[in-house]
Tab-separated table of C-alpha atoms and ligand atoms in Angstrom:
chain	number	residue	atom	x	y	z
G	228	MET	CA	-21.234	4.277	13.832
G	229	GLN	CA	-20.070	4.636	17.431
G	230	ARG	CA	-17.643	7.586	17.272
G	231	PHE	CA	-14.257	7.361	18.972
G	232	SER	CA	-13.271	10.290	21.199
G	233	ILE	CA	-11.818	10.951	24.613
G	234	TRP	CA	-15.400	10.973	25.938
G	235	SER	CA	-16.273	7.584	24.443
G	236	LEU	CA	-13.059	6.200	25.978
G	237	ILE	CA	-13.966	7.527	29.411
G	238	ARG	CA	-17.588	6.324	29.121
G	239	ASN	CA	-16.463	2.838	28.125
G	240	ALA	CA	-13.744	2.711	30.771
G	241	VAL	CA	-16.414	3.395	33.391
G	242	GLY	CA	-18.512	0.592	31.842
G	243	HIS	CA	-15.562	-1.861	32.005
G	244	HIS	CA	-15.239	-1.713	28.201
G	245	GLU	CA	-18.287	-3.905	27.739
G	246	GLY	CA	-20.242	-1.378	25.679
G	247	TRP	CA	-18.087	-1.198	22.531
G	248	GLN	CA	-19.999	-2.093	19.380
G	249	ARG	CA	-18.687	-4.320	16.594
G	250	GLN	CA	-16.650	-2.208	14.192
G	251	TRP	CA	-18.503	-3.374	11.089
G	252	ARG	CA	-21.368	-5.742	10.249
G	253	SER	CA	-20.937	-9.191	8.674
G	254	PRO	CA	-23.902	-9.273	6.289
G	255	ASP	CA	-24.802	-12.092	3.930
G	256	PRO	CA	-24.268	-10.932	0.353
G	257	ARG	CA	-27.345	-9.597	-1.445
G	258	ARG	CA	-28.276	-10.969	-4.863
G	259	GLU	CA	-27.486	-7.694	-6.614
G	260	TYR	CA	-25.331	-4.574	-6.168
G	261	ASP	CA	-24.568	-1.410	-8.103
G	262	VAL	CA	-20.845	-1.942	-7.558
G	263	VAL	CA	-18.953	-5.029	-6.436
G	264	VAL	CA	-15.337	-4.488	-5.354
G	265	VAL	CA	-13.267	-7.695	-5.437
G	266	GLY	CA	-10.552	-7.624	-2.756
G	267	GLY	CA	-10.799	-6.457	0.854
G	268	GLY	CA	-7.330	-4.975	1.148
G	269	GLY	CA	-6.739	-1.293	1.832
G	270	HIS	CA	-7.218	-0.306	-1.813
G	271	GLY	CA	-10.538	-2.166	-2.214
G	272	LEU	CA	-11.925	-0.842	1.066
G	273	ALA	CA	-10.806	2.717	0.259
G	274	THR	CA	-12.483	2.433	-3.151
G	275	ALA	CA	-15.776	1.403	-1.533
G	276	TYR	CA	-15.508	4.169	1.084
G	277	TYR	CA	-14.912	6.962	-1.444
G	278	LEU	CA	-17.593	5.556	-3.792
G	279	ALA	CA	-20.135	5.910	-0.999
G	280	LYS	CA	-18.788	9.118	0.493
G	281	GLU	CA	-17.790	11.185	-2.551
G	282	HIS	CA	-20.116	9.801	-5.205
G	283	GLY	CA	-23.204	8.736	-3.253
G	284	VAL	CA	-23.267	5.246	-4.774
G	285	GLY	CA	-25.856	3.271	-2.804
G	286	ARG	CA	-25.453	-0.485	-3.085
G	287	ILE	CA	-21.802	-1.474	-2.785
G	288	ALA	CA	-20.201	-4.746	-1.686
G	289	VAL	CA	-16.564	-5.586	-0.979
G	290	LEU	CA	-15.942	-9.314	-1.496
G	291	GLU	CA	-12.869	-10.735	0.235
G	292	ARG	CA	-11.859	-14.360	-0.078
G	293	GLY	CA	-10.018	-14.361	3.271
G	294	TRP	CA	-10.128	-11.740	6.010
G	295	LEU	CA	-9.733	-7.966	5.765
G	296	GLY	CA	-6.129	-6.924	5.263
G	297	GLY	CA	-4.939	-10.550	5.069
G	298	GLY	CA	-3.238	-9.782	1.752
G	299	ASN	CA	-0.430	-7.296	1.253
G	300	THR	CA	-2.144	-4.577	3.256
G	301	ALA	CA	-1.146	-6.087	6.587
G	302	ARG	CA	2.009	-7.769	5.271
G	303	ASN	CA	3.787	-4.627	4.168
G	304	THR	CA	6.401	-2.498	5.890
G	305	THR	CA	4.177	0.607	5.780
G	306	ILE	CA	6.475	3.153	4.193
G	307	VAL	CA	4.589	6.184	2.888
G	308	ARG	CA	6.288	8.768	0.666
G	309	SER	CA	5.569	10.742	-2.505
G	310	ASN	CA	9.061	11.536	-3.874
G	311	TYR	CA	8.724	9.791	-7.245
G	312	LEU	CA	10.511	11.018	-10.364
G	313	TRP	CA	7.918	11.651	-13.080
G	314	ASP	CA	5.141	14.252	-12.877
G	315	GLU	CA	2.319	11.706	-13.312
G	316	ALA	CA	3.542	9.508	-10.456
G	317	THR	CA	4.385	12.433	-8.198
G	318	ARG	CA	0.897	13.906	-8.604
G	319	LEU	CA	-0.790	10.597	-7.776
G	320	TYR	CA	1.359	9.792	-4.723
G	321	GLU	CA	1.246	13.376	-3.450
G	322	HIS	CA	-2.555	13.320	-3.670
G	323	ALA	CA	-2.423	10.194	-1.496
G	324	MET	CA	-0.011	11.920	0.905
G	325	LYS	CA	-2.452	14.811	1.379
G	326	LEU	CA	-5.250	12.326	2.135
G	327	TRP	CA	-2.948	10.507	4.622
G	328	GLU	CA	-2.364	13.783	6.449
G	329	CYS	CA	-6.091	14.015	7.342
G	330	LEU	CA	-6.987	10.322	7.266
G	331	SER	CA	-7.272	9.596	11.002
G	332	ARG	CA	-9.663	12.524	11.403
G	333	ASP	CA	-11.593	11.707	8.237
G	334	LEU	CA	-12.117	8.060	9.260
G	335	ASN	CA	-12.397	8.833	13.011
G	336	TYR	CA	-9.850	6.040	13.411
G	337	ASN	CA	-6.214	6.407	14.447
G	338	VAL	CA	-4.152	4.995	11.561
G	339	MET	CA	-0.993	6.084	13.419
G	340	PHE	CA	0.406	8.008	10.455
G	341	SER	CA	3.812	9.167	11.633
G	342	GLN	CA	5.694	11.652	9.439
G	343	ARG	CA	9.182	10.779	10.637
G	344	GLY	CA	10.900	11.172	7.255
G	345	VAL	CA	12.338	8.694	4.762
G	346	MET	CA	15.998	8.626	3.762
G	347	ASN	CA	17.259	6.940	0.556
G	348	LEU	CA	20.993	6.289	0.716
G	349	GLY	CA	23.350	6.717	-2.254
G	350	HIS	CA	26.435	4.499	-2.477
G	351	THR	CA	27.947	5.395	-5.858
G	352	LEU	CA	28.483	8.515	-7.938
G	353	GLN	CA	25.642	7.381	-10.206
G	354	ASP	CA	23.350	6.940	-7.174
G	355	MET	CA	24.168	10.521	-6.157
G	356	ARG	CA	23.470	11.857	-9.667
G	357	ASP	CA	20.087	10.060	-9.601
G	358	ILE	CA	19.355	11.445	-6.142
G	359	GLU	CA	20.179	15.019	-7.263
G	360	ARG	CA	17.951	14.566	-10.307
G	361	ARG	CA	15.024	13.162	-8.328
G	362	VAL	CA	15.257	15.756	-5.554
G	363	THR	CA	15.304	18.555	-8.150
G	364	ALA	CA	12.303	17.033	-9.955
G	365	ASN	CA	10.492	16.727	-6.601
G	366	GLN	CA	11.194	20.348	-5.683
G	367	LEU	CA	9.921	21.528	-9.075
G	368	ASN	CA	6.721	19.586	-8.342
G	369	GLY	CA	6.360	21.215	-4.911
G	370	ILE	CA	7.329	18.045	-3.001
G	371	ASP	CA	9.476	18.439	0.115
G	372	ALA	CA	12.811	16.842	-0.744
G	373	GLU	CA	16.455	17.530	0.037
G	374	VAL	CA	19.907	16.045	-0.496
G	375	LEU	CA	21.728	15.069	2.700
G	376	SER	CA	25.522	14.992	3.060
G	377	PRO	CA	27.172	12.118	4.979
G	378	ALA	CA	27.766	14.540	7.880
G	379	ARG	CA	24.059	15.408	8.006
G	380	ILE	CA	23.118	11.709	7.965
G	381	LYS	CA	25.508	11.086	10.863
G	382	THR	CA	23.946	13.952	12.850
G	383	MET	CA	20.505	12.453	12.365
G	384	ILE	CA	21.575	8.834	13.086
G	385	PRO	CA	24.845	8.883	15.088
G	386	PHE	CA	25.197	5.074	15.173
G	387	ILE	CA	24.932	4.480	11.404
G	388	ASN	CA	28.083	3.116	9.740
G	389	LEU	CA	28.711	5.064	6.527
G	390	ASP	CA	32.060	3.440	5.835
G	391	THR	CA	30.586	0.263	4.385
G	392	ARG	CA	31.806	-1.905	1.493
G	393	TYR	CA	29.867	0.485	-0.734
G	394	PRO	CA	30.464	3.711	1.255
G	395	VAL	CA	27.460	6.005	1.795
G	396	LEU	CA	28.049	9.218	-0.188
G	397	GLY	CA	24.793	10.961	0.710
G	398	ALA	CA	21.028	10.513	0.677
G	399	SER	CA	17.742	11.976	-0.421
G	400	PHE	CA	15.304	12.855	2.359
G	401	GLN	CA	11.576	13.544	2.375
G	402	PRO	CA	10.623	14.959	5.796
G	403	ARG	CA	6.825	14.534	5.328
G	404	ALA	CA	7.209	10.843	4.490
G	405	GLY	CA	6.898	8.182	7.178
G	406	VAL	CA	4.969	5.123	8.267
G	407	ALA	CA	1.420	4.180	9.317
G	408	ARG	CA	-0.207	1.269	11.102
G	409	HIS	CA	-1.193	-1.069	8.238
G	410	ASP	CA	-4.056	-3.104	9.711
G	411	ALA	CA	-5.568	0.043	11.227
G	412	VAL	CA	-5.797	1.390	7.680
G	413	ALA	CA	-7.855	-1.620	6.573
G	414	TRP	CA	-10.005	-1.526	9.726
G	415	GLY	CA	-10.495	2.254	9.596
G	416	PHE	CA	-11.674	2.184	5.970
G	417	ALA	CA	-13.851	-0.886	6.663
G	418	ARG	CA	-15.555	0.740	9.633
G	419	ALA	CA	-16.173	4.023	7.824
G	420	ALA	CA	-17.408	2.269	4.655
G	421	ASP	CA	-19.719	0.044	6.675
G	422	ALA	CA	-21.171	3.111	8.367
G	423	LEU	CA	-22.052	4.431	4.900
G	424	GLY	CA	-23.923	1.196	4.106
G	425	VAL	CA	-21.227	-0.782	2.256
G	426	ASP	CA	-21.592	-4.566	2.710
G	427	ILE	CA	-18.226	-6.101	3.590
G	428	VAL	CA	-18.367	-9.830	2.916
G	429	GLN	CA	-15.379	-11.846	4.129
G	430	HIS	CA	-14.657	-15.489	3.188
G	431	CYS	CA	-16.300	-14.970	-0.191
G	432	GLU	CA	-14.011	-15.872	-3.081
G	433	VAL	CA	-14.747	-14.692	-6.606
G	434	GLN	CA	-14.351	-17.670	-8.947
G	435	GLY	CA	-15.828	-16.364	-12.187
G	436	ILE	CA	-16.752	-13.091	-13.899
G	437	ARG	CA	-19.891	-13.211	-16.024
G	438	ARG	CA	-20.229	-11.071	-19.146
G	439	GLU	CA	-22.916	-10.481	-21.759
G	440	ASN	CA	-22.320	-8.646	-25.054
G	441	GLY	CA	-18.977	-7.309	-23.808
G	442	SER	CA	-20.371	-5.953	-20.503
G	443	VAL	CA	-19.933	-7.349	-17.025
G	444	THR	CA	-23.089	-8.740	-15.395
G	445	GLY	CA	-21.821	-10.141	-12.105
G	446	VAL	CA	-19.493	-12.496	-10.298
G	447	ASP	CA	-19.657	-16.177	-9.377
G	448	THR	CA	-18.513	-16.626	-5.810
G	449	THR	CA	-18.202	-19.338	-3.177
G	450	ARG	CA	-21.449	-17.835	-1.816
G	451	GLY	CA	-23.337	-17.941	-5.101
G	452	PHE	CA	-23.820	-15.644	-8.074
G	453	ILE	CA	-23.945	-11.920	-7.308
G	454	ARG	CA	-25.312	-9.644	-10.013
G	455	ALA	CA	-23.559	-6.275	-10.405
G	456	LYS	CA	-23.791	-3.303	-12.754
G	457	LYS	CA	-20.111	-2.555	-12.205
G	458	VAL	CA	-17.237	-4.668	-10.876
G	459	ALA	CA	-13.798	-3.474	-9.734
G	460	LEU	CA	-10.863	-5.879	-9.455
G	461	VAL	CA	-8.548	-4.783	-6.627
G	462	ALA	CA	-6.698	-7.998	-5.872
G	463	ALA	CA	-2.963	-7.041	-5.924
G	464	GLY	CA	-0.858	-10.215	-6.465
G	465	HIS	CA	-3.866	-12.173	-7.766
G	466	SER	CA	-5.004	-9.597	-10.331
G	467	SER	CA	-3.842	-11.698	-13.306
G	468	VAL	CA	-5.934	-14.638	-12.086
G	469	LEU	CA	-9.039	-12.437	-11.962
G	470	ALA	CA	-8.310	-10.787	-15.328
G	471	ASP	CA	-8.031	-14.262	-16.812
G	472	MET	CA	-11.578	-14.986	-15.529
G	473	ALA	CA	-12.736	-11.904	-17.476
G	474	GLY	CA	-10.939	-12.979	-20.656
G	475	PHE	CA	-8.045	-10.511	-20.887
G	476	ARG	CA	-4.369	-10.526	-19.911
G	477	LEU	CA	-2.398	-8.128	-17.745
G	478	PRO	CA	1.294	-7.293	-18.208
G	479	LEU	CA	2.089	-8.318	-14.629
G	480	GLU	CA	4.420	-10.728	-12.881
G	481	SER	CA	3.587	-11.946	-9.365
G	482	HIS	CA	6.653	-12.243	-7.123
G	483	PRO	CA	7.112	-12.923	-3.408
G	484	LEU	CA	8.366	-9.976	-1.358
G	485	GLN	CA	9.625	-10.592	2.163
G	486	ALA	CA	9.877	-8.653	5.393
G	487	LEU	CA	10.775	-9.414	8.986
G	488	VAL	CA	10.517	-7.839	12.415
G	489	SER	CA	12.748	-8.024	15.465
G	490	GLU	CA	12.019	-8.247	19.132
G	491	PRO	CA	10.888	-4.842	20.502
G	492	LEU	CA	13.614	-2.363	21.483
G	493	LYS	CA	13.560	1.015	23.238
G	494	PRO	CA	13.091	3.885	20.701
G	495	VAL	CA	16.405	4.264	18.868
G	496	LEU	CA	15.765	4.821	15.154
G	497	HIS	CA	13.684	7.934	14.507
G	498	THR	CA	13.436	7.867	10.726
G	499	VAL	CA	13.200	5.351	7.866
G	500	VAL	CA	16.442	4.349	6.148
G	501	MET	CA	16.386	2.690	2.731
G	502	SER	CA	19.003	1.659	0.231
G	503	ASN	CA	18.221	0.652	-3.326
G	504	ALA	CA	21.800	-0.364	-4.000
G	505	ILE	CA	22.052	-2.930	-1.239
G	506	HIS	CA	18.343	-3.902	-1.319
G	507	ALA	CA	17.498	-3.341	2.311
G	508	TYR	CA	15.549	-0.873	4.414
G	509	ILE	CA	14.686	-0.441	8.065
G	510	SER	CA	12.445	1.521	10.408
G	511	GLN	CA	11.295	1.117	13.995
G	512	SER	CA	7.618	0.654	14.746
G	513	ASP	CA	5.873	2.483	17.579
G	514	LYS	CA	5.840	-0.881	19.384
G	515	GLY	CA	9.646	-0.944	19.203
G	516	ASP	CA	10.242	-3.710	16.629
G	517	LEU	CA	12.767	-3.094	13.904
G	518	VAL	CA	10.839	-3.521	10.643
G	519	ILE	CA	13.158	-4.747	7.897
G	520	GLY	CA	12.365	-5.274	4.233
G	521	ALA	CA	14.107	-6.894	1.303
G	522	GLY	CA	14.052	-6.794	-2.481
G	523	ILE	CA	11.703	-9.152	-4.350
G	524	ASP	CA	12.526	-12.826	-4.819
G	525	ALA	CA	13.494	-13.233	-8.476
G	526	TYR	CA	11.099	-16.103	-9.243
G	527	THR	CA	7.349	-15.815	-9.829
G	528	GLY	CA	4.797	-17.680	-7.725
G	529	TYR	CA	1.916	-17.444	-5.261
G	530	GLY	CA	3.534	-18.995	-2.156
G	531	GLN	CA	3.554	-16.247	0.477
G	532	ARG	CA	6.953	-17.197	1.868
G	533	GLY	CA	10.043	-16.294	-0.183
G	534	SER	CA	13.506	-17.783	-0.075
G	535	PHE	CA	16.194	-17.744	2.595
G	536	PRO	CA	19.107	-16.202	0.583
G	537	VAL	CA	17.136	-12.945	0.159
G	538	ILE	CA	16.668	-12.650	3.923
G	539	GLU	CA	20.318	-13.497	4.500
G	540	SER	CA	21.690	-10.837	2.138
G	541	THR	CA	19.226	-8.241	3.471
G	542	LEU	CA	20.327	-8.824	7.051
G	543	GLN	CA	23.996	-8.723	6.019
G	544	ALA	CA	23.409	-5.281	4.538
G	545	ILE	CA	21.461	-4.045	7.586
G	546	VAL	CA	24.135	-5.258	9.999
G	547	GLU	CA	26.859	-3.588	7.963
G	548	LEU	CA	24.976	-0.278	8.036
G	549	PHE	CA	23.955	-0.715	11.685
G	550	PRO	CA	26.528	-2.886	13.511
G	551	VAL	CA	24.729	-1.915	16.725
G	552	PHE	CA	21.814	-4.184	15.681
G	553	SER	CA	23.976	-7.273	15.107
G	554	ARG	CA	22.760	-9.050	18.220
G	555	VAL	CA	19.074	-8.116	17.963
G	556	ARG	CA	16.910	-11.239	17.593
G	557	MET	CA	14.399	-11.498	14.777
G	558	ASN	CA	10.872	-12.446	15.799
G	559	ARG	CA	8.948	-13.125	12.592
G	560	GLN	CA	9.434	-13.315	8.826
G	561	TRP	CA	6.769	-13.478	6.111
G	562	GLY	CA	6.132	-12.865	2.420
G	563	GLY	CA	3.396	-11.313	0.312
G	564	ILE	CA	2.723	-11.581	-3.413
G	565	VAL	CA	3.344	-8.339	-5.263
G	566	ASP	CA	2.065	-7.555	-8.772
G	567	VAL	CA	4.985	-6.039	-10.657
G	568	SER	CA	4.343	-4.126	-13.885
G	569	PRO	CA	6.984	-3.467	-16.590
G	570	ASP	CA	7.372	0.240	-15.695
G	571	ALA	CA	6.974	-0.160	-11.895
G	572	CYS	CA	3.759	1.888	-12.011
G	573	PRO	CA	0.175	0.863	-11.261
G	574	ILE	CA	-2.666	0.187	-13.688
G	575	ILE	CA	-5.847	2.041	-12.656
G	576	GLY	CA	-8.734	2.374	-15.031
G	577	LEU	CA	-11.077	0.779	-17.524
G	578	THR	CA	-10.639	-2.697	-19.023
G	579	PRO	CA	-11.678	-4.253	-22.365
G	580	VAL	CA	-14.913	-5.396	-20.608
G	581	ARG	CA	-17.520	-2.624	-20.159
G	582	GLY	CA	-18.350	-1.981	-16.501
G	583	LEU	CA	-15.219	-3.808	-15.309
G	584	TYR	CA	-12.458	-1.710	-13.740
G	585	ILE	CA	-8.994	-2.608	-12.538
G	586	ASN	CA	-6.578	-1.352	-9.916
G	587	CYS	CA	-3.327	-3.331	-9.768
G	588	GLY	CA	0.380	-3.317	-10.600
G	589	TRP	CA	1.426	-1.478	-7.433
G	590	GLY	CA	4.209	-3.996	-7.001
G	591	THR	CA	6.336	-3.366	-3.945
G	592	GLY	CA	4.988	0.108	-3.224
G	593	GLY	CA	1.207	0.418	-3.127
G	594	PHE	CA	0.560	0.850	0.579
G	595	LYS	CA	1.615	4.495	0.441
G	596	ALA	CA	-1.001	5.115	-2.253
G	597	THR	CA	-3.924	3.426	-0.446
G	598	PRO	CA	-6.204	6.464	0.084
G	599	GLY	CA	-5.261	8.112	-3.228
G	600	SER	CA	-5.689	4.879	-5.150
G	601	GLY	CA	-9.158	4.281	-3.698
G	602	TRP	CA	-10.087	7.906	-4.343
G	603	VAL	CA	-9.177	7.868	-8.067
G	604	LEU	CA	-10.653	4.414	-8.674
G	605	ALA	CA	-13.936	5.483	-7.038
G	606	HIS	CA	-14.035	8.469	-9.393
G	607	THR	CA	-13.252	6.233	-12.386
G	608	ILE	CA	-16.051	3.791	-11.494
G	609	ALA	CA	-18.636	6.481	-10.711
G	610	GLN	CA	-17.926	8.550	-13.860
G	611	ASP	CA	-16.969	5.613	-16.111
G	612	ARG	CA	-13.821	7.500	-17.112
G	613	PRO	CA	-10.488	8.073	-15.379
G	614	HIS	CA	-9.766	11.112	-13.228
G	615	ALA	CA	-6.942	13.371	-14.483
G	616	LEU	CA	-4.736	11.879	-11.742
G	617	ASN	CA	-5.000	8.307	-13.051
G	618	ALA	CA	-5.540	8.912	-16.780
G	619	ALA	CA	-1.863	8.186	-17.513
G	620	PHE	CA	-2.025	4.875	-15.631
G	621	SER	CA	-4.275	3.117	-18.143
G	622	LEU	CA	-3.841	-0.431	-19.404
G	623	GLU	CA	-3.428	0.981	-22.945
G	624	ARG	CA	-0.044	2.486	-22.102
G	625	PHE	CA	1.511	-0.939	-22.617
G	626	SER	CA	0.356	-0.974	-26.253
G	627	SER	CA	0.803	2.761	-26.960
G	628	GLY	CA	4.276	2.772	-25.383
G	629	ARG	CA	3.530	5.735	-23.064
G	630	LEU	CA	5.220	4.071	-20.092
G	631	ILE	CA	6.033	5.971	-16.883
G	632	ASP	CA	9.339	4.434	-15.883
G	633	GLU	CA	9.621	4.640	-12.102
G	634	HIS	CA	12.115	1.805	-11.632
G	635	GLY	CA	14.602	4.238	-10.126
G	636	ALA	CA	12.164	5.573	-7.549
G	637	ALA	CA	10.101	2.431	-6.979
G	638	ALA	CA	11.610	-0.981	-7.772
G	639	VAL	CA	12.607	-2.526	-4.455
G	640	ALA	CA	12.584	0.792	-2.671
G	641	HIS	CA	8.868	0.911	-1.856
M	888	FAD	C1	6.650	-7.574	2.407
M	888	FAD	C2	6.005	-6.411	1.733
M	888	FAD	C3	6.451	-5.117	2.043
M	888	FAD	C4	5.865	-4.022	1.437
M	888	FAD	N1	6.234	-2.769	1.842
M	888	FAD	C5	5.629	-1.675	1.348
M	888	FAD	C6	5.950	-0.391	1.859
M	888	FAD	O1	6.778	-0.249	2.763
M	888	FAD	N2	5.324	0.682	1.327
M	888	FAD	C7	4.410	0.551	0.326
M	888	FAD	O2	3.906	1.578	-0.144
M	888	FAD	N3	4.022	-0.668	-0.144
M	888	FAD	C8	4.616	-1.780	0.340
M	888	FAD	N4	4.260	-3.035	-0.107
M	888	FAD	C9	3.259	-3.148	-1.182
M	888	FAD	C10	1.849	-2.998	-0.625
M	888	FAD	O3	1.666	-3.873	0.460
M	888	FAD	C11	0.785	-3.292	-1.691
M	888	FAD	O4	1.077	-2.603	-2.886
M	888	FAD	C12	-0.582	-2.842	-1.212
M	888	FAD	O5	-0.808	-3.221	0.121
M	888	FAD	C13	-1.639	-3.447	-2.096
M	888	FAD	O6	-2.889	-3.238	-1.467
M	888	FAD	P1	-4.171	-3.942	-1.994
M	888	FAD	O7	-5.293	-3.527	-1.137
M	888	FAD	O8	-4.278	-3.724	-3.464
M	888	FAD	O9	-3.793	-5.481	-1.865
M	888	FAD	P2	-4.113	-6.595	-0.775
M	888	FAD	O10	-4.041	-6.087	0.607
M	888	FAD	O11	-3.265	-7.779	-1.132
M	888	FAD	O12	-5.637	-6.880	-1.075
M	888	FAD	C14	-6.073	-7.696	-2.147
M	888	FAD	C15	-7.098	-8.648	-1.573
M	888	FAD	O13	-7.731	-9.333	-2.640
M	888	FAD	C16	-8.113	-10.582	-2.117
M	888	FAD	N5	-8.399	-11.489	-3.239
M	888	FAD	C17	-7.527	-12.011	-4.141
M	888	FAD	N6	-8.179	-12.806	-4.994
M	888	FAD	C18	-9.500	-12.779	-4.638
M	888	FAD	C19	-10.666	-13.414	-5.139
M	888	FAD	N7	-10.617	-14.239	-6.194
M	888	FAD	N8	-11.853	-13.164	-4.538
M	888	FAD	C20	-11.934	-12.322	-3.459
M	888	FAD	N9	-10.848	-11.713	-2.938
M	888	FAD	C21	-9.645	-11.938	-3.517
M	888	FAD	C22	-6.913	-11.013	-1.288
M	888	FAD	O14	-7.250	-12.008	-0.346
M	888	FAD	C23	-6.489	-9.692	-0.662
M	888	FAD	O15	-6.983	-9.529	0.656
M	888	FAD	C24	4.829	-4.182	0.465
M	888	FAD	C25	4.385	-5.466	0.148
M	888	FAD	C26	4.949	-6.567	0.788
M	888	FAD	C27	4.436	-7.936	0.452
């Protein structure tokens, strides 16, 4: 792998930037692998990277039906935080946060992780009670979290309007939270995994999962049958479709989730502002665009678009909070398909088929977990049993009833 550094930049500048190598190979798939990862989003690529790096697994392929990051990874609004309510979720997301803090160096790729803080506004007395409860739980778990008064919010963002139809009574704030550059995350993991020998095969759709005597034996793809000792399904909104191919059902609903970006502005908003109550959140990218997100569309489906009323109510809420943005023009809008589980927590672990593993159910909030999710799934695949960090996130919890209800801290709030 050609390493990036100030020296490689200078060398290539002198050479008119004609000497850069391709970032990863485009190999034809082999007939057989030790591990096949289905899905070339951030989670699938991170899984392959940590399998090769931490567990020395030799023959790994990532099969992606489209292009890398073409799913939710590069459609999301990139909010990264770890201030969840329950111990199990906090531990998992905080593990991811620690990996984020060293990720650019680890991958030798700038993922532009920017710890600018995330603020969750409270608009009712019940919101404020929930915020107090969550901040206290976070502090007990060693997570940086504080409650902000309206005056403090105003000091941090002088142009915010707190006197809205549902007045802002305060907020929770996680200073170490922030945003990252989403496609760089996919590319950085792809490049580093490729350097460790992982075959990344784009435009290769998995259309069947073969099994013999209850164990997985391989996958049928648009590029032929590929034999595999182990297969991991990491397909976000399409996880149920893949589980169906393997003969079991997942307790997931696939919904569209929308976002939009504005024309670029000079730097004005230096933190992330979210509101569960009014279903809207906003940040400003390093490029200057305002990045705005909505709640999920209520219907299920696979059309990556979403409906207009959701956008309309989101923008109403944003303009009420930030009247100063009322004349900013929006550049682009899009949707992604999110896999929502009943307790708003992911499913990471074994499946009823031996040798087949699953990582899904991240719903509206899986980007923040990308490195941690890949790390625990790699461990689960290599050891054939979950790591302590993902043991609670098994598929069995939906029959045993040991749910981890994070609706308050996840839901639409990413
Ligand atoms: C608008 C929007 C905003 C969001 N905002 C945030 C946020 O601010 N913070 C946050 O933490 N999370 C956010 N999320 C959620 C986050 O994007 C996802 O949870 C996360 O990116 C999931 O990553 P992934 O790698 O599992 O999925 P994906 O990136 O979707 O990767 C799955 C891949 O599997 C591939 N695939 C599917 N079926 C097959 C098949 N049969 N064969 C081969 N490949 C297949 C797909 O093409 C896709 O590339 C948001 C999501 C959306 C849509």
